[in-house]
Short mmCIF file of C-alpha atoms in Angstrom, two decimals:
data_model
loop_
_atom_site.label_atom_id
_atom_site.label_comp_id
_atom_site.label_asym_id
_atom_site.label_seq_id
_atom_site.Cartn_x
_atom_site.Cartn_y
_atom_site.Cartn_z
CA UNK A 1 -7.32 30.76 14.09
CA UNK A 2 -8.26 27.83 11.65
CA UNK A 3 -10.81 25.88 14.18
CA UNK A 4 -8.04 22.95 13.79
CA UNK A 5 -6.03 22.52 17.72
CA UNK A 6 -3.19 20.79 18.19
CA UNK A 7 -1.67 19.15 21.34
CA UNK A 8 1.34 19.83 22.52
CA UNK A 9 2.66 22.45 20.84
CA UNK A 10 5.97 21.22 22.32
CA UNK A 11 7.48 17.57 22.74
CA UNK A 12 11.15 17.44 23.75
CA UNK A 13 12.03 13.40 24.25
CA UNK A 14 15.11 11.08 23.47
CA UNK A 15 15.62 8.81 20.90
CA UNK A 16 13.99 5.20 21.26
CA UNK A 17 10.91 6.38 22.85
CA UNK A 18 7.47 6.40 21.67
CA UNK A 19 5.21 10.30 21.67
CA UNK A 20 1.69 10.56 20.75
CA UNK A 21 0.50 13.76 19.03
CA UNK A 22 -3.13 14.72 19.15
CA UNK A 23 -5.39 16.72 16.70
CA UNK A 24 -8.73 18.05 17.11
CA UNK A 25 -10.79 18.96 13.57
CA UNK A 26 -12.83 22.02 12.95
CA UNK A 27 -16.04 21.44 13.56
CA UNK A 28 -18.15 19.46 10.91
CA UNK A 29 -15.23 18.40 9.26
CA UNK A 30 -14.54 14.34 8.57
CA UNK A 31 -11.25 14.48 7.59
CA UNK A 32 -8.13 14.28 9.06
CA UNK A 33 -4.73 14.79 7.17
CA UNK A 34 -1.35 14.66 9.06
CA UNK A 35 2.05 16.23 7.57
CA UNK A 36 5.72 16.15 8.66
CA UNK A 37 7.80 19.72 7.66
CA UNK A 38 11.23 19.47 8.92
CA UNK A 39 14.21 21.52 6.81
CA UNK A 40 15.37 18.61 4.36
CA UNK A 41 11.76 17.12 3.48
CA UNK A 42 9.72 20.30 3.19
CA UNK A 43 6.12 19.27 3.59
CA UNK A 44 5.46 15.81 3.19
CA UNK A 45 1.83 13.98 3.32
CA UNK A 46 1.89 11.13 6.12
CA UNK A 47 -1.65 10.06 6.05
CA UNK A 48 -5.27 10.63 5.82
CA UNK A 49 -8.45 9.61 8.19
CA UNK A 50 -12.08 10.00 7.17
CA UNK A 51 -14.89 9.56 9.15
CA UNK A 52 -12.52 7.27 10.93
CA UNK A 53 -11.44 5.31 8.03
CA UNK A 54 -7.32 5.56 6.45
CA UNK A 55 -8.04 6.76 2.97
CA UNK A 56 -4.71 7.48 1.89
CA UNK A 57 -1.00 6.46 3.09
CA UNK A 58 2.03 9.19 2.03
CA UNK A 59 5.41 9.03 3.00
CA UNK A 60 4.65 7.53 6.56
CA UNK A 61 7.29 5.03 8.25
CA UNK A 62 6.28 1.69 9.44
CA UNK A 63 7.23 3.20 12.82
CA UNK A 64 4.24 5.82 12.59
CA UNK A 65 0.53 5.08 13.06
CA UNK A 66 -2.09 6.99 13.54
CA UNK A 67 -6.26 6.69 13.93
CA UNK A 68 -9.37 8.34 13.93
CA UNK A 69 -11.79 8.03 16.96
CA UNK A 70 -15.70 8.25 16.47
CA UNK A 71 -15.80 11.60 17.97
CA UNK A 72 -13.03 12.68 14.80
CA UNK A 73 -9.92 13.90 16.69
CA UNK A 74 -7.06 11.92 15.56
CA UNK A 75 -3.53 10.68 17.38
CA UNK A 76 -0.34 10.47 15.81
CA UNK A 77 2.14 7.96 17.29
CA UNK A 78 5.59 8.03 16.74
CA UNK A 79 7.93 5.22 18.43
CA UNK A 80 11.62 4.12 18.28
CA UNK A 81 12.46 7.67 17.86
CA UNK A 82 15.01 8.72 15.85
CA UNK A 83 17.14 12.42 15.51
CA UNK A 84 15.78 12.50 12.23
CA UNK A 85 12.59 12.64 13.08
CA UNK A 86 13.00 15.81 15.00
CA UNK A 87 9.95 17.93 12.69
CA UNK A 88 7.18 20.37 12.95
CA UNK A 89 3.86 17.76 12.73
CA UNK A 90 1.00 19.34 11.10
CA UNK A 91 -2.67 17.86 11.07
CA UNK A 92 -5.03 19.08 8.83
CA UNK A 93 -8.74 18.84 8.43
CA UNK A 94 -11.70 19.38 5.75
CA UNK A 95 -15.17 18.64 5.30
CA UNK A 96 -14.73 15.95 2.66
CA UNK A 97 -11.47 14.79 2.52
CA UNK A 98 -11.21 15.17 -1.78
CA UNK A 99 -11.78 17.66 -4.95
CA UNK A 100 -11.64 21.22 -4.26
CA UNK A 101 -11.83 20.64 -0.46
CA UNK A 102 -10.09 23.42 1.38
CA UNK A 103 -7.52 21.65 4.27
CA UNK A 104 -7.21 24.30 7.37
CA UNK A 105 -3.91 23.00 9.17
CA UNK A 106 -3.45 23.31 13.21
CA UNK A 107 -0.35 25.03 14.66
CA UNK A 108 1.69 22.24 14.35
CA UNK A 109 3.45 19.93 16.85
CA UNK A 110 7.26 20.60 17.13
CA UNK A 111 8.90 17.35 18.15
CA UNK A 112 12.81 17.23 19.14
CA UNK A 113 14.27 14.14 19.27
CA UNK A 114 17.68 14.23 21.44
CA UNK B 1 2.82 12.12 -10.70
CA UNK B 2 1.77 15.30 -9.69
CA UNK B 3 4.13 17.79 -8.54
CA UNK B 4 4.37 21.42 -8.15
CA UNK B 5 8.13 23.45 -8.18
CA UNK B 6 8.51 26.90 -6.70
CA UNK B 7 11.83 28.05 -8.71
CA UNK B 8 12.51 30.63 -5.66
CA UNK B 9 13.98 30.07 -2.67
CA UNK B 10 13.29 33.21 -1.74
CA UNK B 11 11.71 36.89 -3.27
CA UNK B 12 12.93 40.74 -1.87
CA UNK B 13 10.09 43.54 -2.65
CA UNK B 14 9.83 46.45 -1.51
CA UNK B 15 6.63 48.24 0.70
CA UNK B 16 4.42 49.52 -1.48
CA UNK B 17 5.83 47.68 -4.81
CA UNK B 18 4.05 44.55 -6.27
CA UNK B 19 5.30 41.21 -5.70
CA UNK B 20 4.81 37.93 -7.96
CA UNK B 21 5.85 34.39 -5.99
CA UNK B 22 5.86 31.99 -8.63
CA UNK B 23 4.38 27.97 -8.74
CA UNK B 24 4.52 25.83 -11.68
CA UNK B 25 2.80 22.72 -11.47
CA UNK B 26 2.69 19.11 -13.06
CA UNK B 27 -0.77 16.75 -12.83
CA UNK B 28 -2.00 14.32 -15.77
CA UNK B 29 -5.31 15.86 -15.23
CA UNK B 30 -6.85 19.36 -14.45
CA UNK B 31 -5.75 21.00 -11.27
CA UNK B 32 -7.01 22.09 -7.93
CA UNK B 33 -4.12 24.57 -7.51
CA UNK B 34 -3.87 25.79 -3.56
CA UNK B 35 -1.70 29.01 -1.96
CA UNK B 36 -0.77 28.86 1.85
CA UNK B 37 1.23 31.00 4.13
CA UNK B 38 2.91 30.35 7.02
CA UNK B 39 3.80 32.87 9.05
CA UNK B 40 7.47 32.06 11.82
CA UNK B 41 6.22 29.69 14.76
CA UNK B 42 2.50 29.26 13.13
CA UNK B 43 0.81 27.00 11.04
CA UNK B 44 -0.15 27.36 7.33
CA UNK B 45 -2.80 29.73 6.48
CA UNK B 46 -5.25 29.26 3.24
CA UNK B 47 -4.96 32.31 1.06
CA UNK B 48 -6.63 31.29 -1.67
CA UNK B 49 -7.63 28.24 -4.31
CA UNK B 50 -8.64 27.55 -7.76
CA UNK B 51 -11.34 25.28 -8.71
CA UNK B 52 -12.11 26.04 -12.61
CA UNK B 53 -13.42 29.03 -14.59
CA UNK B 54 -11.86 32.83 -13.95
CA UNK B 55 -8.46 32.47 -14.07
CA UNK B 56 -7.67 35.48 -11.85
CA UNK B 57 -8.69 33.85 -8.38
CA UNK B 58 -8.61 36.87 -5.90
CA UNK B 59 -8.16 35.28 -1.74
CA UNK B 60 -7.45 36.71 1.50
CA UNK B 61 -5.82 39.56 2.59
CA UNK B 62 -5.60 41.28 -1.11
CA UNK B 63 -3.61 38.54 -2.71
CA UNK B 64 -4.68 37.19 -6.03
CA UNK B 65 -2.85 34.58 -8.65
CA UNK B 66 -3.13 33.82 -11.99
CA UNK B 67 -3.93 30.42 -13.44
CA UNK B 68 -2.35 29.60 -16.68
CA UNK B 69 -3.39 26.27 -18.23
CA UNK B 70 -0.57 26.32 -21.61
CA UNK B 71 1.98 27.27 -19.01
CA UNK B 72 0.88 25.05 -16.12
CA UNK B 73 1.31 28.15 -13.68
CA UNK B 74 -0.05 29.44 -10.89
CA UNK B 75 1.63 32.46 -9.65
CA UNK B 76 0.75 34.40 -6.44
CA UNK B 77 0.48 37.86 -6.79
CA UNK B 78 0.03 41.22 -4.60
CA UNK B 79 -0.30 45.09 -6.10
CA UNK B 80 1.05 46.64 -3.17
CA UNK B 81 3.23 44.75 -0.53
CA UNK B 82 2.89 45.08 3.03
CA UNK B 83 6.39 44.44 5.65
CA UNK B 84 3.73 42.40 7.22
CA UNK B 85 3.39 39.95 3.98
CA UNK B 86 7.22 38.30 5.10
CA UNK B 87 6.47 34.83 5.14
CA UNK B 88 6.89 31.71 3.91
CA UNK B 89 4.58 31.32 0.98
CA UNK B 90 3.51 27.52 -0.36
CA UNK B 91 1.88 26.52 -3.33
CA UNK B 92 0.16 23.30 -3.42
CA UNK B 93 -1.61 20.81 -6.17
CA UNK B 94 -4.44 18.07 -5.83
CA UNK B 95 -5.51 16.31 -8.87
CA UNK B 96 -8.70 16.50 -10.07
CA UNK B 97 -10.65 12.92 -10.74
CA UNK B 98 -12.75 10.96 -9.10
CA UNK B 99 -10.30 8.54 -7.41
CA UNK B 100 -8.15 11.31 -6.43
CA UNK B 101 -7.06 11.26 -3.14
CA UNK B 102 -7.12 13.63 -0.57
CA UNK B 103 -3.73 15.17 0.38
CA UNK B 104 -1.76 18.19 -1.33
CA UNK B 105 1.24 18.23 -2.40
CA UNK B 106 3.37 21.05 -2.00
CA UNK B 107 5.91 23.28 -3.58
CA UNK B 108 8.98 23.84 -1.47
CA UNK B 109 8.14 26.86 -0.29
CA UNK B 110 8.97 30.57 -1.22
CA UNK B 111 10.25 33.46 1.48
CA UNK B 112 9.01 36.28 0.85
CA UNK B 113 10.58 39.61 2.07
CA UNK B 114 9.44 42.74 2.29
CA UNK B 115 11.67 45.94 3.20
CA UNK B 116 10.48 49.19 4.64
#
């Protein structure tokens, strides 16, 4: 167990909605990282939160949005579904959010877009 | 732009025989070079990381891997593998500067498979 929860583990929803996905850090970490896996992709960086700040944008679609709330647990929102963004959503968290900082991912969100 | 290539979709060993998953890599700078694992249905696990000095960087659950600066590798290794070692193995690269940011970015992945 990594410290790092996730919520749900499980989102089934249709396409044109909105889902938010919900990350709690280890403890005494500031940073927040999340990351989309889905079979075509592989593992791409969405964005990064520290100490409730965006430090760093990745691949992330003008559709997505996320934050980081003053007690560090960060939400993920996804609207105007589409199938391809049926993934496995991964947040991440470390102490410093740079260098040699280790990330510790959560068990991931898997999202299915119908 | 950094990047990081795992030639192999996928590795066979078998139990008890020693298993190499390889990870080349491609920064402007010098490396923080990560391994993960990720086992069916779970997240990724940290095995192990190098920082600078020893190249033989020795992580969880007896793997090691080998940094190699002239031929920007970083190849996971194991002396004796386990059935219990099939997973999907990533390898993962953050630059190291100043304004670096935070995120990894990782190799495709490697499956790793271990027979009786």
């Amino acid at each position: 167990d990594s410290g790092v929860t996730q919520t749900p583990k499980h989102l089934i929803t249709a396409t044109g909605q909105r889902v938010t996905l919900r990350c709690s850090p280890r403890s005494g970490d500031l940073s927040v990282y999340w990351y989309q896996q889905s079979l075509d992709q592989g593992l791409q960086f969405l964005i990064q939160y520290y100490n409730g700040e965006e430090r760093a944008k990745g691949n992330i679609l003008e559709r997505f949005s996320a934050q980081q709330f003053p007690d560090l647990h960060s939400e993920l929102n996804l609207s105007s579904l589409e199938l391809g963004d049926s993934a496995l959503y991964f947040c991440a968290s470390s102490v410093v959010g740079r260098g040699a900082d280790t990330q510790y991912f959560g068990p991931g969100t898997r999202l299915t877009v119908l | 732009a950094q990047s990081v290539a795992q030639p192999e979709d996928q590795v066979n060993v078998a139990e008890g025989n020693p298993l190499t998953v390889k990870c080349t890599y491609s920064v402007s700078g010098n490396p923080y070079l990560f391994w993960y694992v990720q086992y069916p249905n779970r997240g990724l696990q940290f095995l192990l990381k190098y920082i600078t000095g020893d190249n033989l960087v020795k992580g969880s659950y007896g793997f090691e891997a080998e940094f190699n600066k002239s031929q920007t590798s970083f190849h996971l290794k194991k002396p004796s593998a386990l059935v219990s070692d099939s997973a999907l193995y990533f390898c993962a690269v953050r630059e190291n500067y100043g304004g670096s940011q935070g995120n990894l970015i990782f190799g495709k992945g490697t499956k790793l498979s271990v027979k009786p």
